[in-house]
């Protein structure tokens, strides 16, 4: 009996994981799609693309904080856990090819800490981070 229950539970894990991913994707669609579109392509230059452009930002704490502190993210209605999940989903879904080998997923506590600090000039910080990463 225990073995049968264990087998049933193990079979449910991929279903639960898929359901969790669907929740995160739905949060992206509800909170981010309005500007960045469903496929993350955005409307450059006014709304930057999220596709294959963010990997370099996760290589430094400053870049990681930028991803949390841009106005649409910082002021999102998502709680810190949901926001960390959405950022991680965007990174792995749209940026897998640009992520560093030692990529660390965003945590709820990391997002909570950086959300306390408003970013005054996101465009300037983005330009500086992109320039610094090319050097």
Short mmCIF file of N, CA and C in Angstrom, two decimals, residues 9-93:
data_model
loop_
_atom_site.label_atom_id
_atom_site.label_comp_id
_atom_site.label_asym_id
_atom_site.label_seq_id
_atom_site.Cartn_x
_atom_site.Cartn_y
_atom_site.Cartn_z
N UNK A 9 2.37 9.49 -5.70
CA UNK A 9 2.92 10.80 -5.34
C UNK A 9 4.04 11.21 -6.29
N UNK A 10 4.92 10.28 -6.63
CA UNK A 10 6.02 10.58 -7.55
C UNK A 10 5.51 10.95 -8.94
N UNK A 11 4.45 10.31 -9.38
CA UNK A 11 3.87 10.64 -10.68
C UNK A 11 3.25 12.03 -10.69
N UNK A 12 2.82 12.51 -9.54
CA UNK A 12 2.17 13.83 -9.45
C UNK A 12 3.17 14.97 -9.48
N UNK A 13 4.44 14.71 -9.19
CA UNK A 13 5.43 15.78 -9.12
C UNK A 13 5.52 16.57 -10.43
N UNK A 14 5.66 15.95 -11.60
CA UNK A 14 5.71 16.75 -12.83
C UNK A 14 4.43 17.57 -13.05
N UNK A 15 3.28 17.04 -12.67
CA UNK A 15 2.03 17.77 -12.82
C UNK A 15 2.05 19.01 -11.94
N UNK A 16 2.51 18.85 -10.68
CA UNK A 16 2.60 20.00 -9.78
C UNK A 16 3.59 21.02 -10.31
N UNK A 17 4.72 20.56 -10.81
CA UNK A 17 5.71 21.48 -11.36
C UNK A 17 5.13 22.23 -12.55
N UNK A 18 4.41 21.55 -13.41
CA UNK A 18 3.79 22.20 -14.56
C UNK A 18 2.74 23.20 -14.11
N UNK A 19 1.97 22.86 -13.09
CA UNK A 19 0.97 23.78 -12.57
C UNK A 19 1.62 25.02 -11.98
N UNK A 20 2.74 24.83 -11.25
CA UNK A 20 3.47 25.97 -10.69
C UNK A 20 4.01 26.85 -11.80
N UNK A 21 4.56 26.24 -12.84
CA UNK A 21 5.08 27.03 -13.96
C UNK A 21 3.96 27.79 -14.66
N UNK A 22 2.79 27.18 -14.78
CA UNK A 22 1.65 27.87 -15.37
C UNK A 22 1.26 29.08 -14.53
N UNK A 23 1.30 28.95 -13.21
CA UNK A 23 0.99 30.08 -12.33
C UNK A 23 1.97 31.22 -12.55
N UNK A 24 3.24 30.88 -12.62
CA UNK A 24 4.28 31.90 -12.81
C UNK A 24 4.11 32.56 -14.18
N UNK A 25 3.88 31.76 -15.21
CA UNK A 25 3.66 32.32 -16.55
C UNK A 25 2.43 33.23 -16.55
N UNK A 26 1.38 32.82 -15.88
CA UNK A 26 0.19 33.66 -15.79
C UNK A 26 0.48 34.97 -15.06
N UNK A 27 1.30 34.91 -14.03
CA UNK A 27 1.69 36.15 -13.34
C UNK A 27 2.48 37.05 -14.28
N UNK A 28 3.35 36.46 -15.10
CA UNK A 28 4.07 37.26 -16.11
C UNK A 28 3.07 37.91 -17.06
N UNK A 29 2.13 37.14 -17.54
CA UNK A 29 1.16 37.67 -18.51
C UNK A 29 0.31 38.78 -17.89
N UNK A 30 -0.07 38.63 -16.64
CA UNK A 30 -0.89 39.65 -15.98
C UNK A 30 -0.10 40.90 -15.62
N UNK A 31 1.15 40.74 -15.21
CA UNK A 31 1.92 41.87 -14.69
C UNK A 31 2.87 42.50 -15.70
N UNK A 32 3.27 41.77 -16.73
CA UNK A 32 4.35 42.25 -17.60
C UNK A 32 3.97 42.36 -19.07
N UNK A 33 3.03 41.56 -19.50
CA UNK A 33 2.66 41.48 -20.91
C UNK A 33 2.20 42.81 -21.47
N UNK A 34 1.56 43.63 -20.68
CA UNK A 34 1.05 44.91 -21.17
C UNK A 34 2.13 45.75 -21.83
N UNK A 35 3.32 45.71 -21.33
CA UNK A 35 4.42 46.48 -21.91
C UNK A 35 5.39 45.61 -22.71
N UNK A 36 5.74 44.45 -22.15
CA UNK A 36 6.79 43.62 -22.77
C UNK A 36 6.25 42.57 -23.73
N UNK A 37 4.93 42.51 -23.89
CA UNK A 37 4.25 41.57 -24.78
C UNK A 37 4.39 40.14 -24.29
N UNK A 38 3.54 39.27 -24.76
CA UNK A 38 3.49 37.89 -24.28
C UNK A 38 4.79 37.15 -24.53
N UNK A 39 5.47 37.49 -25.63
CA UNK A 39 6.71 36.78 -25.96
C UNK A 39 7.96 37.48 -25.44
N UNK A 40 7.79 38.57 -24.67
CA UNK A 40 8.93 39.26 -24.08
C UNK A 40 9.67 40.18 -25.02
N UNK A 41 9.17 40.36 -26.24
CA UNK A 41 9.91 41.14 -27.23
C UNK A 41 9.87 42.64 -26.97
N UNK A 42 8.91 43.13 -26.19
CA UNK A 42 8.85 44.54 -25.89
C UNK A 42 8.58 45.38 -27.12
N UNK A 43 8.82 46.69 -26.98
CA UNK A 43 8.67 47.63 -28.08
C UNK A 43 9.88 48.58 -28.01
N UNK A 44 11.07 48.07 -28.36
CA UNK A 44 12.28 48.89 -28.25
C UNK A 44 12.17 50.15 -29.11
N UNK A 45 12.77 51.26 -28.71
CA UNK A 45 13.60 51.42 -27.50
C UNK A 45 12.80 51.79 -26.26
N UNK A 46 11.55 52.18 -26.40
CA UNK A 46 10.77 52.62 -25.24
C UNK A 46 10.57 51.51 -24.22
N UNK A 47 10.28 50.30 -24.67
CA UNK A 47 10.10 49.16 -23.78
C UNK A 47 11.09 48.08 -24.22
N UNK A 48 12.16 47.90 -23.46
CA UNK A 48 13.21 46.97 -23.86
C UNK A 48 12.71 45.53 -23.99
N UNK A 49 13.31 44.82 -24.91
CA UNK A 49 13.04 43.40 -25.06
C UNK A 49 13.59 42.66 -23.85
N UNK A 50 12.89 41.62 -23.45
CA UNK A 50 13.36 40.75 -22.37
C UNK A 50 13.99 39.48 -22.94
N UNK A 51 14.09 39.39 -24.25
CA UNK A 51 14.58 38.18 -24.91
C UNK A 51 16.08 38.27 -25.16
N UNK A 52 16.81 37.32 -24.60
CA UNK A 52 18.26 37.19 -24.81
C UNK A 52 19.03 38.47 -24.57
N UNK A 53 18.56 39.26 -23.61
CA UNK A 53 19.24 40.52 -23.30
C UNK A 53 19.58 40.65 -21.82
N UNK A 54 19.11 39.74 -20.99
CA UNK A 54 19.22 39.94 -19.54
C UNK A 54 20.32 39.12 -18.87
N UNK A 55 20.90 38.18 -19.56
CA UNK A 55 21.91 37.31 -18.95
C UNK A 55 23.06 38.08 -18.34
N UNK A 56 23.48 39.13 -19.01
CA UNK A 56 24.63 39.90 -18.49
C UNK A 56 24.29 40.64 -17.20
N UNK A 57 23.00 40.93 -16.98
CA UNK A 57 22.62 41.65 -15.77
C UNK A 57 22.75 40.80 -14.52
N UNK A 58 22.62 39.50 -14.62
CA UNK A 58 22.65 38.65 -13.43
C UNK A 58 24.07 38.31 -12.99
N UNK A 59 25.06 38.82 -13.69
CA UNK A 59 26.44 38.53 -13.36
C UNK A 59 26.98 39.37 -12.21
N UNK A 60 26.27 40.44 -11.85
CA UNK A 60 26.72 41.29 -10.74
C UNK A 60 25.52 41.62 -9.84
N UNK A 61 25.84 41.96 -8.59
CA UNK A 61 24.77 42.36 -7.67
C UNK A 61 24.08 43.62 -8.17
N UNK A 62 24.84 44.53 -8.75
CA UNK A 62 24.25 45.76 -9.26
C UNK A 62 23.28 45.46 -10.41
N UNK A 63 23.66 44.55 -11.28
CA UNK A 63 22.78 44.17 -12.38
C UNK A 63 21.54 43.45 -11.87
N UNK A 64 21.72 42.59 -10.88
CA UNK A 64 20.58 41.88 -10.30
C UNK A 64 19.63 42.88 -9.65
N UNK A 65 20.19 43.85 -8.93
CA UNK A 65 19.32 44.83 -8.28
C UNK A 65 18.58 45.66 -9.33
N UNK A 66 19.23 45.95 -10.44
CA UNK A 66 18.57 46.70 -11.52
C UNK A 66 17.32 45.97 -11.99
N UNK A 67 17.43 44.66 -12.20
CA UNK A 67 16.28 43.89 -12.69
C UNK A 67 15.09 43.95 -11.74
N UNK A 68 15.34 44.11 -10.46
CA UNK A 68 14.27 44.21 -9.48
C UNK A 68 13.77 45.64 -9.34
N UNK A 69 14.64 46.61 -9.55
CA UNK A 69 14.33 48.00 -9.24
C UNK A 69 13.77 48.81 -10.40
N UNK A 70 13.74 48.28 -11.62
CA UNK A 70 13.12 49.06 -12.70
C UNK A 70 11.66 49.31 -12.33
N UNK A 71 11.11 50.46 -12.71
CA UNK A 71 9.79 50.87 -12.20
C UNK A 71 8.68 49.83 -12.34
N UNK A 72 8.51 49.20 -13.47
CA UNK A 72 7.42 48.25 -13.63
C UNK A 72 7.56 47.03 -12.73
N UNK A 73 8.79 46.66 -12.43
CA UNK A 73 9.04 45.52 -11.55
C UNK A 73 8.89 45.96 -10.10
N UNK A 74 9.57 47.02 -9.75
CA UNK A 74 9.55 47.53 -8.38
C UNK A 74 8.13 47.77 -7.89
N UNK A 75 7.29 48.31 -8.74
CA UNK A 75 5.93 48.68 -8.34
C UNK A 75 4.89 47.63 -8.69
N UNK A 76 5.33 46.47 -9.09
CA UNK A 76 4.41 45.40 -9.46
C UNK A 76 3.50 45.04 -8.29
N UNK A 77 2.30 44.60 -8.61
CA UNK A 77 1.36 44.15 -7.58
C UNK A 77 1.74 42.77 -7.05
N UNK A 78 2.68 42.10 -7.70
CA UNK A 78 3.12 40.78 -7.24
C UNK A 78 3.86 40.91 -5.92
N UNK A 79 3.68 39.92 -5.05
CA UNK A 79 4.45 39.94 -3.81
C UNK A 79 5.89 39.52 -4.13
N UNK A 80 6.76 39.61 -3.14
CA UNK A 80 8.19 39.36 -3.37
C UNK A 80 8.47 37.95 -3.88
N UNK A 81 7.77 36.95 -3.35
CA UNK A 81 7.97 35.58 -3.81
C UNK A 81 7.53 35.43 -5.26
N UNK A 82 6.34 35.95 -5.57
CA UNK A 82 5.83 35.86 -6.94
C UNK A 82 6.75 36.60 -7.91
N UNK A 83 7.25 37.74 -7.47
CA UNK A 83 8.13 38.52 -8.34
C UNK A 83 9.44 37.78 -8.59
N UNK A 84 10.00 37.18 -7.57
CA UNK A 84 11.23 36.38 -7.75
C UNK A 84 10.96 35.25 -8.74
N UNK A 85 9.82 34.60 -8.62
CA UNK A 85 9.46 33.52 -9.54
C UNK A 85 9.34 34.02 -10.98
N UNK A 86 8.70 35.18 -11.15
CA UNK A 86 8.52 35.72 -12.51
C UNK A 86 9.87 36.12 -13.10
N UNK A 87 10.72 36.77 -12.32
CA UNK A 87 12.04 37.15 -12.83
C UNK A 87 12.81 35.90 -13.23
N UNK A 88 12.80 34.88 -12.39
CA UNK A 88 13.49 33.62 -12.72
C UNK A 88 12.90 32.99 -13.97
N UNK A 89 11.58 33.04 -14.11
CA UNK A 89 10.93 32.47 -15.30
C UNK A 89 11.34 33.24 -16.55
N UNK A 90 11.34 34.56 -16.48
CA UNK A 90 11.76 35.37 -17.63
C UNK A 90 13.20 35.04 -18.00
N UNK A 91 14.04 34.90 -17.00
CA UNK A 91 15.45 34.60 -17.27
C UNK A 91 15.63 33.23 -17.91
N UNK A 92 14.95 32.23 -17.39
CA UNK A 92 15.14 30.89 -17.94
C UNK A 92 14.33 30.65 -19.21
N UNK A 93 13.20 31.32 -19.35
CA UNK A 93 12.35 31.13 -20.52
C UNK A 93 12.84 31.93 -21.72
#
